[in-house]
Amino acid sequence: MADLEVYKNLSPEKVERCMSVMQSGTQMIKLKRGAKGLVRLFYLDEHRTRLRWRPSRKSEKAKILIDSIYKVTEGRQSEIFHRQAEGNFDPSCCFTIYHGNHMESLDLITSNPEEARTWITGLKYLMAGISDEDSLAKRQRTHDQWLKHTFEEADKNGDGLLNIEETHQLMHKLNVNLPRRKVRQMFQEADTDENQGTLTFEEFCVFYKMMSLRRDLYLLLLSYSDKKDHLTAEELAQFLKVEQKMNNVTTDYCLDIIRKFEVSEENKAKNVLGIEGFTSFMRSPACDVFNPLHHEVFQDMEQPLCNYYIASSHNTYLTGDQLLSQSRADMYARVLQEGCRCVEVDCWDGPDGEPVVHHGYTLTSKILFRDVVETINKHAFVKNEFPVILSIENHCSVQQQRKIAQYLKAIFRDKLDLSSVDTGDSKQLPSPQSLRGKILVKGKKLPYHLGDDAEEGDVSDEDSADEIEDECKFRLHCNNGTTEHQVESFIRKKLESLLKESQIRDKEDPDSFTVRALLKATHEGLNAHLTQHPDVKESGKKSHGRSLMTNFGKYKKTTKSRSKSYGTDDEEDAQQPPSKEPSPLSRLGRRRKTMKLCRELSDLVVYTNSVAAQDIMDDGSTGNVLSFSETRAHQVVQQKAEQFMVYNQKQLTRVYPSAYRIDSSNFNPLPYWSTGCQLVALNYQSEGRMMQLNRAKFKTNGNCGYVLKPQQMCKGTFNPFSGDPLPANPKKQLVLKVISGQQLPKPPDSMFGDRGEIIDPFVEVEIIGLPVDCCKDQTRVVDDNGFNPMWEETLTFTVHMPEIALVRFLVWDHDPIGRDFVGQRTVTFSSLVPGYRHVYLEGLTEASIFVHITINDICGKWSPLILNPSYTILHFLGATKSRQLQGLKGLFHKNPRLAASDSNPHSMRKRSLGDRILRRTASAPAKGRKKSKTGFHEMVEIKESVCEPAREPDGVLRRTARSLQARPVSMPVGRTLLGAWPPAPAVAEAAEGKESPPVQF
């Protein structure tokens, strides 16, 4: 965002002139891929938060949030502009807006250069203001925007007023289930102007505040204020020390909180914090579940590189799938600014001697290598200065390799010079601190036996450079008779084959796309591609004379030999006879093909030399990077976990997704982090559970892309898959009280949208880490209340290695036939802070859950059954370790074998007829009845599709059901809030975190 600095200091006159023009609207041509331009009226909304246009078939969806804009470029710089003839449009009238997670482009053409200049200036001014906000200012701004947009959407007739019927409809949309008389009472109290019967926006804000008053926070305030309706500075300090576990709390600090959050001028004058100010403070970033100190780099950055997990991207240049999507240099800027520190560049020979970057043997678009390097150089160190690793996948001829080396040296310059880096030990890798501002080139290095005078030589070509399966490749057809029908037929066969035979099944929650859905989308993308490029039919054009190399015969022969894993990742695996499954080490040791490498490129590789897989047996050298596909890595992790961990204490290992993930889906990174793998590369363009885990992992330590591995992984060794991997170390106990929820929306994929039923939410908490720590538990369901549901339930977990554990909060909407995903937030265990905290759901403006967190140390002898009730009945019966670990193998298999407890009919608990009738799906606990924790085997089972809810595994130990409690009513509002409060004992119990029956009003 360095280029935005100049826009922060624009004169007010110029800013207002730009805003006025943009809000009035400008007619522009919107260019679309493969279609003629469309004339639309583009305008900035009155709140200056989103860009809109009309007419549009998308209606309400025809908008771009200013928050989502990544970059605005002037002139004809985008790919769509490049496809237009040179003289079609004046470059000074053209500009492009890049927005969203996939860097979508909006390409616009104005009627004159002045209009284009006005829009570019105005948009960059708005972006600069957002980039300069602190977390508190951003939360306040997004809250204000949310209120305005909520009001506007509720105002159906557009008169700037809400009548009572529109208000009732809004209540339903917000998942509020209050009696109509209660809504009318609040409506009348808020309606104070002369125009009775309607609410202005200001009156709506009062109405919303009345509706949002919270019983849980009011009880908390009363417990520390001696039953007054406000907190003094001393009482606030006591709350922060006792509940929030804050040290060095001073009176001045508390007075600053009052000045910042209190809304009443009278309370400010008295230096007290009322309920509205206390609510604002509790919902601020200061009381977020994530430790605010971890927003900055706080870990030791002086240790060798191999002691850190490093945020890594796979196929960084792609915006989508690996067959048809676009390649963009801007993707490097995006992932680098997100904190990624290892990016991948697939280099191929291009026309006119210029190397290009794209996914080989596919229909992905090509970008110039020079543009990629310039983008990396510009954005590598904008957010932090810790080193960037450039993973070069070299497919080029020696001539173009020399061009690659020239560009790297000319553009990066002294960033490549590592001569001054002091490692302190010749057998030790340098630290991130000593490499600040440096770019490491990861690639092949010429063998030492060739001597320094050799200009080129042969090196092994086993890296992820040839990660595309042979039957996935597009090649130029030998005769020029290819037709559109043949190309489409070949690709359809490939996609259908993958659907039927691929060993990949993405272990995602339903909040992410399944492989099946994404393959379908890829199929649809192919149809669009062929429709937009009718010249495929022209047999004389080599650029479109493609066919799919279909080795289905060979592929099918080896299907059975692959059935025990996801699928292999290179041609050698495909050629392996099906009768014998090779061991990982024999497979790693096979002779591989070679390629020519030039000296200039080889000399740029210093500490990150890509080595052959058989070099997992440490030869004492330093600076090697071992690359595995997820399939190969899985085999090593399963059979040589401790040896692998020792290797990763001295060298770097990179794990990348399987070749069969043509949809750019992601694998579970936890098994590889658990054995110390540093560079676990994911497809950053693909949202979903796995990227959420990755994002949570690296958000800590200032999101700098480097997170220190646990000390036990840096020295010594242990078995991460053991039932008690670190018996001498104290465990951590997480006691989590899930109190309430706030503004939980309807599920994003709800069939009926806002008109659907009011949700029945419940919260699921999942611990993700070492296999022994993986478990989940959930609250009961609250009926018909997504606005302020009250659970007040305590969940307890025990964690053996908190340094790598993640805590995942999920909110679901219970449904009689399953459950619908509402939202999630994932946080590293080490970044949790104790006390009363709000967990804001990722990507949702106002939605949160309110929890109380306590973390205890557990030492000495322990019983897994007592400390972690999520353990399966196998532990209770004393099952062997091998049986316990059968479920773990399911992490990597399409159809994991049934666990011993599932295959043994005697271990199945016989159910009564009534129990069978009352039994719900495993997606939600029965209403008013506590559901058992998820067992170890359920954790590793793979769901076949989103439509099939996971079933409860028989044999899972069930916790003793608590007596049914009366479900809390919706939170009291209006004047009754200050009325009959519970007696002192109930208040005291609430303050101490004890469970007490809900209070009725």
GROMACS .gro file of N, CA and C in nm, residues 462-541:
model
  240
  462GLU      N    1   1.335  -3.424  -1.000
  462GLU     CA    2   1.235  -3.496  -0.925
  462GLU      C    3   1.142  -3.406  -0.846
  463ASP      N    4   1.166  -3.275  -0.846
  463ASP     CA    5   1.089  -3.186  -0.761
  463ASP      C    6   0.946  -3.176  -0.810
  464SER      N    7   0.869  -3.086  -0.752
  464SER     CA    8   0.730  -3.072  -0.792
  464SER      C    9   0.719  -3.014  -0.932
  465ALA      N   10   0.835  -2.997  -0.999
  465ALA     CA   11   0.835  -2.945  -1.135
  465ALA      C   12   0.749  -3.029  -1.228
  466ASP      N   13   0.742  -3.161  -1.204
  466ASP     CA   14   0.662  -3.247  -1.291
  466ASP      C   15   0.544  -3.304  -1.213
  467GLU      N   16   0.477  -3.215  -1.137
  467GLU     CA   17   0.373  -3.262  -1.047
  467GLU      C   18   0.245  -3.300  -1.119
  468ILE      N   19   0.225  -3.254  -1.245
  468ILE     CA   20   0.104  -3.290  -1.318
  468ILE      C   21   0.112  -3.436  -1.360
  469GLU      N   22   0.008  -3.512  -1.328
  469GLU     CA   23   0.003  -3.650  -1.375
  469GLU      C   24   0.000  -3.653  -1.527
  470ASP      N   25   0.062  -3.755  -1.583
  470ASP     CA   26   0.076  -3.760  -1.728
  470ASP      C   27  -0.060  -3.760  -1.797
  471GLU      N   28  -0.159  -3.826  -1.736
  471GLU     CA   29  -0.289  -3.830  -1.802
  471GLU      C   30  -0.367  -3.700  -1.782
  472CYS      N   31  -0.309  -3.605  -1.707
  472CYS     CA   32  -0.374  -3.475  -1.691
  472CYS      C   33  -0.321  -3.374  -1.793
  473LYS      N   34  -0.217  -3.409  -1.865
  473LYS     CA   35  -0.148  -3.309  -1.945
  473LYS      C   36  -0.216  -3.282  -2.079
  474PHE      N   37  -0.213  -3.157  -2.117
  474PHE     CA   38  -0.251  -3.118  -2.253
  474PHE      C   39  -0.122  -3.106  -2.334
  475ARG      N   40  -0.121  -3.163  -2.453
  475ARG     CA   41  -0.003  -3.151  -2.537
  475ARG      C   42  -0.047  -3.109  -2.677
  476LEU      N   43   0.047  -3.056  -2.754
  476LEU     CA   44   0.018  -3.023  -2.893
  476LEU      C   45  -0.009  -3.152  -2.968
  477HIS      N   46  -0.111  -3.155  -3.046
  477HIS     CA   47  -0.148  -3.275  -3.120
  477HIS      C   48  -0.052  -3.294  -3.236
  478CYS      N   49  -0.015  -3.419  -3.265
  478CYS     CA   50   0.084  -3.446  -3.369
  478CYS      C   51   0.030  -3.415  -3.509
  479ASN      N   52  -0.099  -3.437  -3.533
  479ASN     CA   53  -0.156  -3.393  -3.660
  479ASN      C   54  -0.251  -3.278  -3.631
  480ASN      N   55  -0.269  -3.190  -3.720
  480ASN     CA   56  -0.347  -3.069  -3.695
  480ASN      C   57  -0.495  -3.091  -3.720
  481GLY      N   58  -0.545  -3.207  -3.681
  481GLY     CA   59  -0.685  -3.237  -3.708
  481GLY      C   60  -0.774  -3.232  -3.586
  482THR      N   61  -0.725  -3.174  -3.477
  482THR     CA   62  -0.803  -3.169  -3.354
  482THR      C   63  -0.925  -3.080  -3.371
  483THR      N   64  -1.039  -3.126  -3.323
  483THR     CA   65  -1.160  -3.047  -3.329
  483THR      C   66  -1.204  -3.011  -3.189
  484GLU      N   67  -1.292  -2.915  -3.181
  484GLU     CA   68  -1.346  -2.875  -3.051
  484GLU      C   69  -1.411  -2.993  -2.981
  485HIS      N   70  -1.482  -3.075  -3.057
  485HIS     CA   71  -1.550  -3.190  -2.999
  485HIS      C   72  -1.450  -3.286  -2.936
  486GLN      N   73  -1.336  -3.308  -3.004
  486GLN     CA   74  -1.236  -3.401  -2.950
  486GLN      C   75  -1.175  -3.347  -2.821
  487VAL      N   76  -1.141  -3.216  -2.821
  487VAL     CA   77  -1.083  -3.157  -2.700
  487VAL      C   78  -1.180  -3.169  -2.583
  488GLU      N   79  -1.305  -3.131  -2.609
  488GLU     CA   80  -1.405  -3.136  -2.504
  488GLU      C   81  -1.428  -3.278  -2.456
  489SER      N   82  -1.433  -3.372  -2.549
  489SER     CA   83  -1.455  -3.512  -2.515
  489SER      C   84  -1.343  -3.565  -2.428
  490PHE      N   85  -1.219  -3.533  -2.466
  490PHE     CA   86  -1.103  -3.580  -2.389
  490PHE      C   87  -1.106  -3.525  -2.247
  491ILE      N   88  -1.135  -3.395  -2.235
  491ILE     CA   89  -1.132  -3.335  -2.102
  491ILE      C   90  -1.247  -3.387  -2.017
  492ARG      N   91  -1.362  -3.405  -2.079
  492ARG     CA   92  -1.476  -3.461  -2.005
  492ARG      C   93  -1.441  -3.599  -1.950
  493LYS      N   94  -1.376  -3.680  -2.032
  493LYS     CA   95  -1.338  -3.814  -1.986
  493LYS      C   96  -1.244  -3.803  -1.867
  494LYS      N   97  -1.151  -3.709  -1.875
  494LYS     CA   98  -1.057  -3.695  -1.765
  494LYS      C   99  -1.129  -3.656  -1.636
  495LEU      N  100  -1.218  -3.558  -1.646
  495LEU     CA  101  -1.290  -3.513  -1.527
  495LEU      C  102  -1.379  -3.623  -1.470
  496GLU      N  103  -1.446  -3.698  -1.559
  496GLU     CA  104  -1.531  -3.807  -1.513
  496GLU      C  105  -1.447  -3.915  -1.448
  497SER      N  106  -1.329  -3.940  -1.505
  497SER     CA  107  -1.239  -4.039  -1.447
  497SER      C  108  -1.197  -3.998  -1.307
  498LEU      N  109  -1.166  -3.868  -1.290
  498LEU     CA  110  -1.126  -3.820  -1.159
  498LEU      C  111  -1.240  -3.832  -1.058
  499LEU      N  112  -1.360  -3.804  -1.104
  499LEU     CA  113  -1.475  -3.814  -1.014
  499LEU      C  114  -1.493  -3.957  -0.965
  500LYS      N  115  -1.469  -4.055  -1.054
  500LYS     CA  116  -1.494  -4.194  -1.018
  500LYS      C  117  -1.375  -4.259  -0.950
  501GLU      N  118  -1.255  -4.226  -0.995
  501GLU     CA  119  -1.139  -4.304  -0.953
  501GLU      C  120  -1.038  -4.230  -0.866
  502SER      N  121  -1.047  -4.097  -0.862
  502SER     CA  122  -0.949  -4.023  -0.784
  502SER      C  123  -0.954  -4.064  -0.638
  503GLN      N  124  -0.839  -4.072  -0.575
  503GLN     CA  125  -0.832  -4.112  -0.435
  503GLN      C  126  -0.849  -3.993  -0.341
  504ILE      N  127  -0.858  -3.873  -0.397
  504ILE     CA  128  -0.869  -3.754  -0.314
  504ILE      C  129  -1.011  -3.737  -0.264
  505ARG      N  130  -1.024  -3.714  -0.136
  505ARG     CA  131  -1.149  -3.666  -0.079
  505ARG      C  132  -1.111  -3.558   0.022
  506ASP      N  133  -1.159  -3.439   0.000
  506ASP     CA  134  -1.121  -3.329   0.086
  506ASP      C  135  -1.192  -3.339   0.219
  507LYS      N  136  -1.115  -3.344   0.328
  507LYS     CA  137  -1.172  -3.360   0.462
  507LYS      C  138  -1.220  -3.226   0.517
  508GLU      N  139  -1.310  -3.165   0.443
  508GLU     CA  140  -1.357  -3.033   0.481
  508GLU      C  141  -1.490  -3.043   0.554
  509ASP      N  142  -1.517  -2.941   0.633
  509ASP     CA  143  -1.651  -2.923   0.685
  509ASP      C  144  -1.738  -2.870   0.572
  510PRO      N  145  -1.869  -2.875   0.586
  510PRO     CA  146  -1.954  -2.824   0.479
  510PRO      C  147  -1.941  -2.675   0.455
  511ASP      N  148  -1.855  -2.605   0.531
  511ASP     CA  149  -1.837  -2.462   0.503
  511ASP      C  150  -1.740  -2.442   0.389
  512SER      N  151  -1.697  -2.549   0.325
  512SER     CA  152  -1.606  -2.536   0.212
  512SER      C  153  -1.658  -2.621   0.098
  513PHE      N  154  -1.605  -2.594  -0.022
  513PHE     CA  155  -1.645  -2.673  -0.137
  513PHE      C  156  -1.588  -2.814  -0.127
  514THR      N  157  -1.661  -2.911  -0.177
  514THR     CA  158  -1.607  -3.045  -0.188
  514THR      C  159  -1.534  -3.057  -0.319
  515VAL      N  160  -1.450  -3.161  -0.329
  515VAL     CA  161  -1.381  -3.186  -0.455
  515VAL      C  162  -1.481  -3.207  -0.566
  516ARG      N  163  -1.588  -3.277  -0.536
  516ARG     CA  164  -1.689  -3.306  -0.638
  516ARG      C  165  -1.748  -3.175  -0.692
  517ALA      N  166  -1.781  -3.083  -0.602
  517ALA     CA  167  -1.841  -2.957  -0.646
  517ALA      C  168  -1.742  -2.875  -0.728
  518LEU      N  169  -1.616  -2.876  -0.684
  518LEU     CA  170  -1.518  -2.796  -0.756
  518LEU      C  171  -1.484  -2.856  -0.892
  519LEU      N  172  -1.484  -2.988  -0.901
  519LEU     CA  173  -1.463  -3.051  -1.031
  519LEU      C  174  -1.577  -3.017  -1.126
  520LYS      N  175  -1.697  -3.010  -1.070
  520LYS     CA  176  -1.811  -2.971  -1.152
  520LYS      C  177  -1.793  -2.828  -1.202
  521ALA      N  178  -1.745  -2.742  -1.113
  521ALA     CA  179  -1.721  -2.604  -1.153
  521ALA      C  180  -1.613  -2.597  -1.260
  522THR      N  181  -1.510  -2.682  -1.246
  522THR     CA  182  -1.405  -2.687  -1.347
  522THR      C  183  -1.463  -2.729  -1.481
  523HIS      N  184  -1.554  -2.826  -1.476
  523HIS     CA  185  -1.620  -2.873  -1.597
  523HIS      C  186  -1.696  -2.759  -1.664
  524GLU      N  187  -1.768  -2.681  -1.582
  524GLU     CA  188  -1.843  -2.569  -1.637
  524GLU      C  189  -1.748  -2.463  -1.693
  525GLY      N  190  -1.633  -2.445  -1.625
  525GLY     CA  191  -1.535  -2.351  -1.675
  525GLY      C  192  -1.481  -2.391  -1.810
  526LEU      N  193  -1.466  -2.522  -1.830
  526LEU     CA  194  -1.420  -2.573  -1.960
  526LEU      C  195  -1.521  -2.538  -2.069
  527ASN      N  196  -1.649  -2.559  -2.040
  527ASN     CA  197  -1.751  -2.528  -2.140
  527ASN      C  198  -1.747  -2.379  -2.176
  528ALA      N  199  -1.731  -2.294  -2.074
  528ALA     CA  200  -1.724  -2.150  -2.101
  528ALA      C  201  -1.600  -2.117  -2.184
  529HIS      N  202  -1.489  -2.186  -2.152
  529HIS     CA  203  -1.365  -2.161  -2.226
  529HIS      C  204  -1.380  -2.197  -2.373
  530LEU      N  205  -1.442  -2.312  -2.397
  530LEU     CA  206  -1.457  -2.355  -2.536
  530LEU      C  207  -1.556  -2.266  -2.611
  531THR      N  208  -1.658  -2.217  -2.538
  531THR     CA  209  -1.756  -2.128  -2.601
  531THR      C  210  -1.692  -1.995  -2.639
  532GLN      N  211  -1.604  -1.947  -2.554
  532GLN     CA  212  -1.543  -1.817  -2.577
  532GLN      C  213  -1.427  -1.824  -2.677
  533HIS      N  214  -1.383  -1.944  -2.709
  533HIS     CA  215  -1.271  -1.960  -2.802
  533HIS      C  216  -1.311  -2.053  -2.915
  534PRO      N  217  -1.400  -2.009  -3.003
  534PRO     CA  218  -1.445  -2.095  -3.112
  534PRO      C  219  -1.334  -2.130  -3.210
  535ASP      N  220  -1.223  -2.056  -3.203
  535ASP     CA  221  -1.115  -2.086  -3.297
  535ASP      C  222  -1.043  -2.215  -3.264
  536VAL      N  223  -1.085  -2.284  -3.155
  536VAL     CA  224  -1.029  -2.417  -3.128
  536VAL      C  225  -1.056  -2.509  -3.244
  537LYS      N  226  -1.169  -2.482  -3.312
  537LYS     CA  227  -1.207  -2.567  -3.424
  537LYS      C  228  -1.108  -2.553  -3.540
  538GLU      N  229  -1.037  -2.440  -3.549
  538GLU     CA  230  -0.949  -2.418  -3.661
  538GLU      C  231  -0.825  -2.504  -3.644
  539SER      N  232  -0.813  -2.606  -3.727
  539SER     CA  233  -0.706  -2.702  -3.710
  539SER      C  234  -0.570  -2.645  -3.742
  540GLY      N  235  -0.563  -2.534  -3.816
  540GLY     CA  236  -0.434  -2.480  -3.856
  540GLY      C  237  -0.363  -2.402  -3.748
  541LYS      N  238  -0.429  -2.367  -3.637
  541LYS     CA  239  -0.367  -2.285  -3.535
  541LYS      C  240  -0.309  -2.373  -3.426
   0.00000   0.00000   0.00000
